[in-house]
Short mmCIF file of C-alpha atoms and ligand atoms in Angstrom, two decimals:
data_model
loop_
_atom_site.label_atom_id
_atom_site.label_comp_id
_atom_site.label_asym_id
_atom_site.label_seq_id
_atom_site.Cartn_x
_atom_site.Cartn_y
_atom_site.Cartn_z
CA MET A 9 0.07 -0.01 0.07
CA SER A 10 1.51 3.31 -1.01
CA MET A 11 1.58 6.28 1.33
CA SER A 12 -1.25 8.13 -0.71
CA ASP A 13 -3.42 4.99 -0.34
CA GLN A 14 -2.91 4.96 3.44
CA GLU A 15 -3.84 8.58 3.63
CA LYS A 16 -7.00 7.85 1.76
CA SER A 17 -7.97 4.67 3.54
CA PRO A 18 -10.64 5.13 6.17
CA ALA A 19 -9.98 3.64 9.69
CA ALA A 20 -11.66 0.62 10.86
CA PRO A 21 -14.16 0.94 13.71
CA ALA A 22 -12.85 -0.48 16.84
CA GLY A 23 -13.23 -4.25 16.81
CA ALA A 24 -14.06 -4.47 13.15
CA THR A 25 -12.61 -6.05 10.36
CA ARG A 26 -13.13 -5.37 6.52
CA ALA A 27 -16.22 -7.07 4.99
CA PRO A 28 -15.41 -9.57 2.19
CA ALA A 29 -14.99 -7.82 -1.12
CA ASP A 30 -16.83 -10.46 -2.91
CA TYR A 31 -20.09 -9.58 -1.28
CA PHE A 32 -19.55 -5.75 -0.73
CA THR A 33 -18.98 -2.87 -3.20
CA GLY A 34 -16.85 -0.21 -1.75
CA ILE A 35 -15.36 -0.39 1.83
CA ALA A 36 -17.53 -1.73 4.67
CA TRP A 37 -16.58 -3.14 8.22
CA VAL A 38 -18.10 -5.84 10.24
CA LYS A 39 -17.80 -6.17 14.11
CA PRO A 40 -19.23 -9.35 15.42
CA LEU A 41 -21.42 -8.76 18.70
CA VAL A 42 -23.16 -12.15 19.28
CA PRO A 43 -21.46 -15.18 17.74
CA ALA A 44 -22.83 -18.08 15.83
CA ASN A 45 -22.92 -20.50 18.80
CA ASP A 46 -24.94 -18.37 21.05
CA SER A 47 -27.86 -19.92 22.98
CA THR A 48 -30.12 -17.59 21.28
CA ASP A 49 -29.18 -18.90 17.97
CA CYS A 50 -29.15 -15.36 16.74
CA VAL A 51 -26.06 -13.96 15.13
CA VAL A 52 -25.65 -10.29 15.60
CA GLY A 53 -23.07 -7.80 14.03
CA GLU A 54 -22.44 -4.20 13.69
CA VAL A 55 -21.71 -3.28 10.01
CA THR A 56 -20.36 0.19 8.96
CA PHE A 57 -20.43 1.21 5.42
CA GLU A 58 -18.06 4.02 4.09
CA PRO A 59 -19.89 6.39 1.89
CA GLY A 60 -21.22 4.80 -1.30
CA ALA A 61 -20.67 1.21 -0.03
CA ARG A 62 -23.23 -1.44 -0.04
CA ASN A 63 -23.53 -5.19 0.10
CA ASN A 64 -24.77 -7.33 -2.77
CA TRP A 65 -28.38 -8.24 -3.50
CA HIS A 66 -29.02 -11.07 -1.06
CA THR A 67 -31.76 -13.06 0.90
CA HIS A 68 -31.89 -14.34 4.45
CA PRO A 69 -33.60 -17.82 4.95
CA HIS A 70 -35.07 -16.89 8.12
CA GLY A 71 -35.22 -13.07 7.77
CA GLN A 72 -33.27 -10.23 9.35
CA VAL A 73 -33.80 -7.02 11.46
CA LEU A 74 -31.73 -4.22 10.95
CA VAL A 75 -31.39 -1.20 13.39
CA ALA A 76 -29.72 2.08 12.07
CA THR A 77 -27.50 3.47 14.57
CA ALA A 78 -25.41 6.14 12.81
CA GLY A 79 -25.25 8.05 9.64
CA THR A 80 -27.64 7.64 6.64
CA GLY A 81 -28.23 4.62 4.66
CA TYR A 82 -30.40 2.84 2.15
CA TYR A 83 -32.56 -0.36 2.46
CA GLN A 84 -34.03 -1.59 -0.93
CA GLU A 85 -36.08 -4.72 -1.77
CA LYS A 86 -36.12 -5.70 -5.39
CA GLY A 87 -38.67 -3.87 -7.53
CA LYS A 88 -39.41 -1.35 -4.66
CA PRO A 89 -38.18 2.10 -4.05
CA ALA A 90 -35.17 2.38 -1.80
CA LEU A 91 -35.97 3.34 1.90
CA LEU A 92 -33.70 6.06 3.77
CA LEU A 93 -32.67 4.92 7.23
CA HIS A 94 -31.61 7.06 9.99
CA PRO A 95 -30.31 6.36 13.50
CA GLY A 96 -32.98 4.76 15.72
CA GLU A 97 -34.91 3.26 12.68
CA ALA A 98 -35.41 -0.41 12.06
CA VAL A 99 -36.39 -2.54 9.16
CA SER A 100 -37.77 -6.08 9.57
CA ILE A 101 -36.83 -8.17 6.40
CA ALA A 102 -39.10 -11.24 5.85
CA PRO A 103 -37.42 -14.70 4.73
CA ASN A 104 -36.19 -15.01 1.35
CA VAL A 105 -36.87 -11.25 0.28
CA VAL A 106 -34.01 -10.02 -2.23
CA HIS A 107 -32.68 -6.97 -1.03
CA TRP A 108 -29.37 -4.88 -0.32
CA HIS A 109 -28.31 -2.30 2.32
CA GLY A 110 -25.68 0.40 2.59
CA ALA A 111 -24.51 3.90 2.98
CA THR A 112 -25.76 6.92 0.89
CA ALA A 113 -23.17 8.42 -1.38
CA ASP A 114 -22.32 11.25 1.15
CA SER A 115 -22.57 9.47 4.53
CA ARG A 116 -20.97 6.82 6.42
CA PHE A 117 -23.64 4.45 7.74
CA THR A 118 -23.80 1.86 10.62
CA HIS A 119 -26.48 -0.61 11.30
CA ILE A 120 -26.83 -3.53 13.74
CA ALA A 121 -27.99 -6.83 11.96
CA ILE A 122 -29.93 -9.37 13.76
CA ASN A 123 -30.05 -12.82 12.09
CA PRO A 124 -32.30 -15.43 13.84
CA ALA A 125 -32.25 -19.09 13.35
CA ALA A 126 -28.72 -18.78 12.34
CA SER A 127 -27.73 -22.36 12.61
CA GLN A 128 -30.17 -22.86 9.66
CA GLY A 129 -28.40 -20.35 7.56
CA VAL A 130 -27.78 -16.68 7.68
CA VAL A 131 -27.32 -15.38 4.10
CA VAL A 132 -27.68 -16.27 0.42
CA TRP A 133 -25.45 -13.77 -1.57
CA LEU A 134 -26.62 -12.83 -5.13
CA GLU A 135 -25.23 -10.37 -7.75
CA ARG A 136 -23.60 -7.07 -7.02
CA VAL A 137 -25.78 -3.89 -6.80
CA THR A 138 -24.58 -2.10 -9.89
CA ASP A 139 -23.78 1.62 -10.01
CA ALA A 140 -26.89 2.10 -11.98
CA ASP A 141 -29.07 0.16 -9.42
CA TYR A 142 -27.38 2.33 -6.81
CA GLN A 143 -27.75 5.70 -8.34
CA ALA A 144 -31.61 4.72 -9.07
CA ALA A 145 -31.93 4.60 -5.28
CA TYR A 146 -31.65 8.47 -5.36
CA ALA A 147 -34.45 8.75 -7.82
MN1 MN B 202 -29.69 -8.16 4.64
#
C-alpha cells in the first residue's frame, strides 16, 4: 500500500474487520457482537459502510432485523423504491426477500444486523448492486 493509499484509507471502527470484497462494493466493516454458537441462535453484528458502499443483493432464509445506529443509509427490496434509514430506525426483512443495504453516497452508515435461526443459515449472496442500481436509489 502506498503512502497516498494509506492517507485515503478510512480507519476501521474498533473491533471491526473489512467486509469481504466478494459480497460488498466499496469499503465496509463488520464487528461481531453475538457469535454463531450463542444460546439464542441469533447472530448479531455491527456493519459500517463507508460512503457509497453497499452489500450485494441477497436473501436471509429466516429473515433479518436491521437497526440503524449512525449516519444515513439505504434499504431496498427488489422492485421497490429504496428506503432511507436514519439512526434509531429499524427494518424487518421477511425470509427470502431479495434486498440490499448500504450507505448513501455522502454519509458513512452503521447498522446492527440481527439474524435469527442462524444455525439454519444466515445469508444467500446474489449479484452485485451495480452503480446504475445504486444511483437509481436516489430517484
Ligand atoms: Mn440483509
